[in-house]
Amino acid sequence: MGYIGGNSITIAGSTALNEYRSVAGRSTVQISSTTGTAATVLADGVNWRNVGALDGTVSVTPNHDVVKLQSSALQNPYAVIDTAYDYQVTFTLQEVDLHNYALALGFKAAAVESDSYSTGSAVPSGRLDLEAGNPGPYRSMRIISNAAGNNATPQTQALVFFKVRFQATGSFDFDRTAALNIPVTAHCLGGSSDQVGAILSGVEVAVRNYG
């Protein structure tokens, strides 16, 4: 039997359930041209740009690679060696201007020619050259979402990746009955210090120690 007390629920085994540790999964994706280490990407003054509206989920998949050690004297592996910790992020762009096309297809911003976006034109125009000579650079990326906090003050957290390469995945479909979307995959790699990224939280709650 459990009982309700204060802002938490205690169940058998003295396990406290705190609702403020669970949050909705709304998120915003931002891109920057600054790459490298935590000192450079997390510094004040970095120019982050929103990619705009997204359709569906933003999925973050850890790619934890290991090598299993075998022995001829044993039937099963007896240990593992960690060989890589990288991440893959997928999302679908709903705003399909030329710069988002360039980002999704892996081209650099300079591939967008005759660009009237920067002049504030009411009807932006330009051209994206689809050619191998315009490969996109590495970028950094952060995903801002809700974070665990107290009941009175909503908080945010950010998953920040220091070195990211974007690749178009799947198809973008022109359909009279649906909005045009562009699926994107971001490969999150080790930066100059071999660190992939960081998770930043806007509040410090009771520390979880998993040993």
PDB file of C-alpha atoms in Angstrom:
ATOM      1  CA  MET A   1       0.000   0.000   0.000  1.00  0.00           C
ATOM      2  CA  GLY A   2       1.245   3.495  -0.775  1.00  0.00           C
ATOM      3  CA  TYR A   3       0.392   6.863   0.648  1.00  0.00           C
ATOM      4  CA  ILE A   4       0.512  10.408  -0.628  1.00  0.00           C
ATOM      5  CA  GLY A   5       2.605  12.841   1.355  1.00  0.00           C
ATOM      6  CA  GLY A   6       3.688  16.292   0.250  1.00  0.00           C
ATOM      7  CA  ASN A   7       4.868  16.316  -3.369  1.00  0.00           C
ATOM      8  CA  SER A   8       5.965  12.687  -3.503  1.00  0.00           C
ATOM      9  CA  ILE A   9       4.467   9.244  -3.253  1.00  0.00           C
ATOM     10  CA  THR A  10       6.133   6.538  -1.193  1.00  0.00           C
ATOM     11  CA  ILE A  11       5.498   2.919  -2.096  1.00  0.00           C
ATOM     12  CA  ALA A  12       6.614  -0.390  -0.639  1.00  0.00           C
ATOM     13  CA  GLY A  13      10.353  -0.575  -0.111  1.00  0.00           C
ATOM     14  CA  SER A  14      10.579   3.139   0.721  1.00  0.00           C
ATOM     15  CA  THR A  15      10.838   4.127  -2.947  1.00  0.00           C
ATOM     16  CA  ALA A  16       9.908   7.818  -3.303  1.00  0.00           C
ATOM     17  CA  LEU A  17       8.270   8.862  -6.555  1.00  0.00           C
ATOM     18  CA  ASN A  18       8.789  12.537  -7.376  1.00  0.00           C
ATOM     19  CA  GLU A  19       6.744  13.939 -10.244  1.00  0.00           C
ATOM     20  CA  TYR A  20       9.149  16.839 -10.781  1.00  0.00           C
ATOM     21  CA  ARG A  21      11.744  14.378 -12.118  1.00  0.00           C
ATOM     22  CA  SER A  22       9.486  13.590 -15.101  1.00  0.00           C
ATOM     23  CA  VAL A  23       9.007  16.143 -17.862  1.00  0.00           C
ATOM     24  CA  ALA A  24       7.308  16.546 -21.241  1.00  0.00           C
ATOM     25  CA  GLY A  25       9.481  15.936 -24.275  1.00  0.00           C
ATOM     26  CA  ARG A  26       9.051  19.220 -26.155  1.00  0.00           C
ATOM     27  CA  SER A  27      12.325  20.332 -27.694  1.00  0.00           C
ATOM     28  CA  THR A  28      14.032  22.946 -29.843  1.00  0.00           C
ATOM     29  CA  VAL A  29      17.033  22.189 -32.084  1.00  0.00           C
ATOM     30  CA  GLN A  30      19.702  24.838 -32.621  1.00  0.00           C
ATOM     31  CA  ILE A  31      22.847  24.842 -34.780  1.00  0.00           C
ATOM     32  CA  SER A  32      26.120  26.758 -34.514  1.00  0.00           C
ATOM     33  CA  SER A  33      29.231  26.978 -36.659  1.00  0.00           C
ATOM     34  CA  THR A  34      31.397  26.889 -33.505  1.00  0.00           C
ATOM     35  CA  THR A  35      32.928  23.453 -32.873  1.00  0.00           C
ATOM     36  CA  GLY A  36      35.680  22.007 -30.705  1.00  0.00           C
ATOM     37  CA  THR A  37      35.658  21.631 -26.941  1.00  0.00           C
ATOM     38  CA  ALA A  38      33.345  22.484 -24.053  1.00  0.00           C
ATOM     39  CA  ALA A  39      35.315  25.699 -23.528  1.00  0.00           C
ATOM     40  CA  THR A  40      34.487  26.956 -27.042  1.00  0.00           C
ATOM     41  CA  VAL A  41      31.010  25.538 -27.706  1.00  0.00           C
ATOM     42  CA  LEU A  42      29.584  26.329 -24.247  1.00  0.00           C
ATOM     43  CA  ALA A  43      31.102  29.807 -24.042  1.00  0.00           C
ATOM     44  CA  ASP A  44      28.973  32.941 -23.853  1.00  0.00           C
ATOM     45  CA  GLY A  45      28.468  34.663 -27.177  1.00  0.00           C
ATOM     46  CA  VAL A  46      28.195  31.558 -29.372  1.00  0.00           C
ATOM     47  CA  ASN A  47      25.736  32.273 -32.185  1.00  0.00           C
ATOM     48  CA  TRP A  48      23.016  29.603 -32.041  1.00  0.00           C
ATOM     49  CA  ARG A  49      20.376  29.493 -34.776  1.00  0.00           C
ATOM     50  CA  ASN A  50      17.043  27.688 -34.578  1.00  0.00           C
ATOM     51  CA  VAL A  51      16.288  25.199 -37.338  1.00  0.00           C
ATOM     52  CA  GLY A  52      12.607  26.072 -36.964  1.00  0.00           C
ATOM     53  CA  ALA A  53       9.553  23.849 -36.669  1.00  0.00           C
ATOM     54  CA  LEU A  54      10.084  20.105 -36.547  1.00  0.00           C
ATOM     55  CA  ASP A  55       7.605  17.357 -37.325  1.00  0.00           C
ATOM     56  CA  GLY A  56       7.403  14.404 -34.942  1.00  0.00           C
ATOM     57  CA  THR A  57      10.130  13.428 -32.506  1.00  0.00           C
ATOM     58  CA  VAL A  58      13.783  14.310 -32.011  1.00  0.00           C
ATOM     59  CA  SER A  59      15.490  10.968 -31.404  1.00  0.00           C
ATOM     60  CA  VAL A  60      18.911  10.708 -29.731  1.00  0.00           C
ATOM     61  CA  THR A  61      20.539   7.282 -30.103  1.00  0.00           C
ATOM     62  CA  PRO A  62      23.758   6.434 -28.227  1.00  0.00           C
ATOM     63  CA  ASN A  63      26.162   4.265 -30.223  1.00  0.00           C
ATOM     64  CA  HIS A  64      28.166   2.526 -27.524  1.00  0.00           C
ATOM     65  CA  ASP A  65      30.613   0.159 -29.219  1.00  0.00           C
ATOM     66  CA  VAL A  66      32.337  -2.606 -27.300  1.00  0.00           C
ATOM     67  CA  VAL A  67      34.568  -5.586 -28.024  1.00  0.00           C
ATOM     68  CA  LYS A  68      33.697  -8.764 -26.144  1.00  0.00           C
ATOM     69  CA  LEU A  69      36.641 -10.737 -24.816  1.00  0.00           C
ATOM     70  CA  GLN A  70      36.477 -14.490 -25.311  1.00  0.00           C
ATOM     71  CA  SER A  71      38.543 -17.271 -23.835  1.00  0.00           C
ATOM     72  CA  SER A  72      38.948 -20.768 -25.218  1.00  0.00           C
ATOM     73  CA  ALA A  73      38.431 -22.047 -21.664  1.00  0.00           C
ATOM     74  CA  LEU A  74      35.014 -20.418 -21.306  1.00  0.00           C
ATOM     75  CA  GLN A  75      31.680 -20.706 -23.084  1.00  0.00           C
ATOM     76  CA  ASN A  76      30.645 -17.071 -22.670  1.00  0.00           C
ATOM     77  CA  PRO A  77      32.421 -13.700 -23.024  1.00  0.00           C
ATOM     78  CA  TYR A  78      34.082 -12.762 -19.742  1.00  0.00           C
ATOM     79  CA  ALA A  79      34.594  -8.982 -20.228  1.00  0.00           C
ATOM     80  CA  VAL A  80      34.067  -6.096 -22.619  1.00  0.00           C
ATOM     81  CA  ILE A  81      36.322  -3.280 -23.778  1.00  0.00           C
ATOM     82  CA  ASP A  82      34.718   0.074 -24.596  1.00  0.00           C
ATOM     83  CA  THR A  83      35.793   1.277 -28.037  1.00  0.00           C
ATOM     84  CA  ALA A  84      33.501   4.215 -28.889  1.00  0.00           C
ATOM     85  CA  TYR A  85      30.850   6.540 -27.495  1.00  0.00           C
ATOM     86  CA  ASP A  86      29.203   8.499 -30.279  1.00  0.00           C
ATOM     87  CA  TYR A  87      25.605   9.574 -30.838  1.00  0.00           C
ATOM     88  CA  GLN A  88      23.164   9.788 -33.710  1.00  0.00           C
ATOM     89  CA  VAL A  89      20.286  12.291 -33.714  1.00  0.00           C
ATOM     90  CA  THR A  90      17.371  12.157 -36.131  1.00  0.00           C
ATOM     91  CA  PHE A  91      14.609  14.689 -36.687  1.00  0.00           C
ATOM     92  CA  THR A  92      12.398  15.998 -39.483  1.00  0.00           C
ATOM     93  CA  LEU A  93      12.517  19.605 -40.673  1.00  0.00           C
ATOM     94  CA  GLN A  94       9.156  21.195 -41.340  1.00  0.00           C
ATOM     95  CA  GLU A  95      10.504  24.566 -42.543  1.00  0.00           C
ATOM     96  CA  VAL A  96      11.929  23.947 -45.994  1.00  0.00           C
ATOM     97  CA  ASP A  97      13.753  27.124 -47.017  1.00  0.00           C
ATOM     98  CA  LEU A  98      17.048  26.941 -48.908  1.00  0.00           C
ATOM     99  CA  HIS A  99      19.205  27.038 -45.785  1.00  0.00           C
ATOM    100  CA  ASN A 100      17.389  24.102 -44.216  1.00  0.00           C
ATOM    101  CA  TYR A 101      17.711  22.237 -47.509  1.00  0.00           C
ATOM    102  CA  ALA A 102      21.458  22.929 -47.409  1.00  0.00           C
ATOM    103  CA  LEU A 103      21.703  21.781 -43.782  1.00  0.00           C
ATOM    104  CA  ALA A 104      19.706  18.609 -44.372  1.00  0.00           C
ATOM    105  CA  LEU A 105      21.481  17.652 -47.584  1.00  0.00           C
ATOM    106  CA  GLY A 106      24.958  18.204 -46.142  1.00  0.00           C
ATOM    107  CA  PHE A 107      25.967  21.345 -48.039  1.00  0.00           C
ATOM    108  CA  LYS A 108      27.683  24.467 -46.739  1.00  0.00           C
ATOM    109  CA  ALA A 109      25.796  27.745 -46.357  1.00  0.00           C
ATOM    110  CA  ALA A 110      27.805  29.295 -49.182  1.00  0.00           C
ATOM    111  CA  ALA A 111      26.132  26.844 -51.561  1.00  0.00           C
ATOM    112  CA  VAL A 112      23.044  29.065 -51.312  1.00  0.00           C
ATOM    113  CA  GLU A 113      23.623  31.702 -53.996  1.00  0.00           C
ATOM    114  CA  SER A 114      21.756  34.948 -54.774  1.00  0.00           C
ATOM    115  CA  ASP A 115      20.422  34.797 -51.248  1.00  0.00           C
ATOM    116  CA  SER A 116      17.884  37.502 -50.374  1.00  0.00           C
ATOM    117  CA  TYR A 117      17.181  36.123 -46.870  1.00  0.00           C
ATOM    118  CA  SER A 118      19.826  38.323 -45.288  1.00  0.00           C
ATOM    119  CA  THR A 119      18.307  41.464 -46.784  1.00  0.00           C
ATOM    120  CA  GLY A 120      14.923  40.824 -45.178  1.00  0.00           C
ATOM    121  CA  SER A 121      13.071  40.306 -48.423  1.00  0.00           C
ATOM    122  CA  ALA A 122       9.369  39.596 -47.950  1.00  0.00           C
ATOM    123  CA  VAL A 123       9.656  36.844 -50.565  1.00  0.00           C
ATOM    124  CA  PRO A 124      13.162  35.340 -50.144  1.00  0.00           C
ATOM    125  CA  SER A 125      14.741  33.952 -53.279  1.00  0.00           C
ATOM    126  CA  GLY A 126      17.971  32.286 -54.234  1.00  0.00           C
ATOM    127  CA  ARG A 127      19.529  29.046 -55.460  1.00  0.00           C
ATOM    128  CA  LEU A 128      21.108  26.026 -53.764  1.00  0.00           C
ATOM    129  CA  ASP A 129      23.734  24.357 -55.928  1.00  0.00           C
ATOM    130  CA  LEU A 130      23.598  20.580 -55.482  1.00  0.00           C
ATOM    131  CA  GLU A 131      27.185  19.595 -56.237  1.00  0.00           C
ATOM    132  CA  ALA A 132      29.996  17.711 -54.555  1.00  0.00           C
ATOM    133  CA  GLY A 133      32.101  20.856 -54.380  1.00  0.00           C
ATOM    134  CA  ASN A 134      29.912  22.281 -51.622  1.00  0.00           C
ATOM    135  CA  PRO A 135      30.252  19.808 -48.724  1.00  0.00           C
ATOM    136  CA  GLY A 136      28.971  21.086 -45.420  1.00  0.00           C
ATOM    137  CA  PRO A 137      31.334  21.787 -42.508  1.00  0.00           C
ATOM    138  CA  TYR A 138      31.206  20.290 -39.056  1.00  0.00           C
ATOM    139  CA  ARG A 139      28.859  22.166 -36.763  1.00  0.00           C
ATOM    140  CA  SER A 140      27.738  22.018 -33.148  1.00  0.00           C
ATOM    141  CA  MET A 141      24.177  21.313 -32.119  1.00  0.00           C
ATOM    142  CA  ARG A 142      22.085  21.640 -29.002  1.00  0.00           C
ATOM    143  CA  ILE A 143      18.660  20.282 -28.142  1.00  0.00           C
ATOM    144  CA  ILE A 144      16.827  22.386 -25.562  1.00  0.00           C
ATOM    145  CA  SER A 145      14.017  20.723 -23.627  1.00  0.00           C
ATOM    146  CA  ASN A 146      12.275  20.690 -20.275  1.00  0.00           C
ATOM    147  CA  ALA A 147      14.289  19.552 -17.271  1.00  0.00           C
ATOM    148  CA  ALA A 148      13.553  18.148 -13.857  1.00  0.00           C
ATOM    149  CA  GLY A 149      12.943  20.944 -11.338  1.00  0.00           C
ATOM    150  CA  ASN A 150      10.698  21.965  -8.524  1.00  0.00           C
ATOM    151  CA  ASN A 151       6.958  22.447  -8.851  1.00  0.00           C
ATOM    152  CA  ALA A 152       7.062  26.238  -8.793  1.00  0.00           C
ATOM    153  CA  THR A 153       9.844  26.936 -11.300  1.00  0.00           C
ATOM    154  CA  PRO A 154       9.963  25.099 -14.656  1.00  0.00           C
ATOM    155  CA  GLN A 155      13.528  24.473 -15.789  1.00  0.00           C
ATOM    156  CA  THR A 156      15.274  23.659 -19.038  1.00  0.00           C
ATOM    157  CA  GLN A 157      18.096  21.390 -20.044  1.00  0.00           C
ATOM    158  CA  ALA A 158      20.297  21.224 -23.124  1.00  0.00           C
ATOM    159  CA  LEU A 159      21.979  18.306 -24.831  1.00  0.00           C
ATOM    160  CA  VAL A 160      24.983  19.872 -26.550  1.00  0.00           C
ATOM    161  CA  PHE A 161      27.093  18.068 -29.140  1.00  0.00           C
ATOM    162  CA  PHE A 162      30.453  19.626 -29.995  1.00  0.00           C
ATOM    163  CA  LYS A 163      31.121  18.244 -33.505  1.00  0.00           C
ATOM    164  CA  VAL A 164      28.251  17.242 -35.787  1.00  0.00           C
ATOM    165  CA  ARG A 165      27.947  16.269 -39.442  1.00  0.00           C
ATOM    166  CA  PHE A 166      24.509  16.347 -41.047  1.00  0.00           C
ATOM    167  CA  GLN A 167      23.295  13.847 -43.606  1.00  0.00           C
ATOM    168  CA  ALA A 168      19.993  13.572 -45.459  1.00  0.00           C
ATOM    169  CA  THR A 169      18.231  10.291 -44.757  1.00  0.00           C
ATOM    170  CA  GLY A 170      15.122   8.870 -46.290  1.00  0.00           C
ATOM    171  CA  SER A 171      13.037  10.778 -48.815  1.00  0.00           C
ATOM    172  CA  PHE A 172      11.191  14.073 -48.838  1.00  0.00           C
ATOM    173  CA  ASP A 173       7.836  13.614 -50.451  1.00  0.00           C
ATOM    174  CA  PHE A 174       5.702  16.087 -52.370  1.00  0.00           C
ATOM    175  CA  ASP A 175       2.128  15.103 -51.553  1.00  0.00           C
ATOM    176  CA  ARG A 176      -0.991  17.157 -52.165  1.00  0.00           C
ATOM    177  CA  THR A 177      -2.508  15.935 -48.881  1.00  0.00           C
ATOM    178  CA  ALA A 178       0.493  16.460 -46.571  1.00  0.00           C
ATOM    179  CA  ALA A 179       3.126  19.011 -45.630  1.00  0.00           C
ATOM    180  CA  LEU A 180       6.591  18.711 -47.131  1.00  0.00           C
ATOM    181  CA  ASN A 181       9.123  17.499 -44.548  1.00  0.00           C
ATOM    182  CA  ILE A 182      12.868  16.781 -44.750  1.00  0.00           C
ATOM    183  CA  PRO A 183      14.266  13.935 -42.591  1.00  0.00           C
ATOM    184  CA  VAL A 184      17.746  14.595 -41.211  1.00  0.00           C
ATOM    185  CA  THR A 185      20.389  12.525 -39.436  1.00  0.00           C
ATOM    186  CA  ALA A 186      23.095  14.211 -37.359  1.00  0.00           C
ATOM    187  CA  HIS A 187      26.244  12.201 -36.634  1.00  0.00           C
ATOM    188  CA  CYS A 188      27.684  13.481 -33.337  1.00  0.00           C
ATOM    189  CA  LEU A 189      31.422  12.864 -33.155  1.00  0.00           C
ATOM    190  CA  GLY A 190      34.284  13.448 -30.752  1.00  0.00           C
ATOM    191  CA  GLY A 191      35.568  17.027 -30.676  1.00  0.00           C
ATOM    192  CA  SER A 192      39.170  18.167 -30.389  1.00  0.00           C
ATOM    193  CA  SER A 193      39.357  16.813 -26.812  1.00  0.00           C
ATOM    194  CA  ASP A 194      37.631  13.544 -27.823  1.00  0.00           C
ATOM    195  CA  GLN A 195      34.522  14.605 -25.917  1.00  0.00           C
ATOM    196  CA  VAL A 196      31.249  14.204 -27.815  1.00  0.00           C
ATOM    197  CA  GLY A 197      29.175  16.686 -25.836  1.00  0.00           C
ATOM    198  CA  ALA A 198      27.492  17.503 -22.538  1.00  0.00           C
ATOM    199  CA  ILE A 199      24.084  17.634 -20.871  1.00  0.00           C
ATOM    200  CA  LEU A 200      23.368  20.906 -19.092  1.00  0.00           C
ATOM    201  CA  SER A 201      20.540  21.290 -16.593  1.00  0.00           C
ATOM    202  CA  GLY A 202      19.036  24.547 -15.378  1.00  0.00           C
ATOM    203  CA  VAL A 203      18.572  23.306 -11.833  1.00  0.00           C
ATOM    204  CA  GLU A 204      20.345  21.054  -9.373  1.00  0.00           C
ATOM    205  CA  VAL A 205      18.026  18.478  -7.807  1.00  0.00           C
ATOM    206  CA  ALA A 206      18.858  15.721  -5.364  1.00  0.00           C
ATOM    207  CA  VAL A 207      21.848  13.868  -6.785  1.00  0.00           C
ATOM    208  CA  ARG A 208      21.229  10.422  -8.199  1.00  0.00           C
ATOM    209  CA  ASN A 209      24.144   8.085  -7.542  1.00  0.00           C
ATOM    210  CA  TYR A 210      24.040   4.872  -9.540  1.00  0.00           C
ATOM    211  CA  GLY A 211      27.486   3.766  -8.409  1.00  0.00           C
TER     212      GLY A 211
END
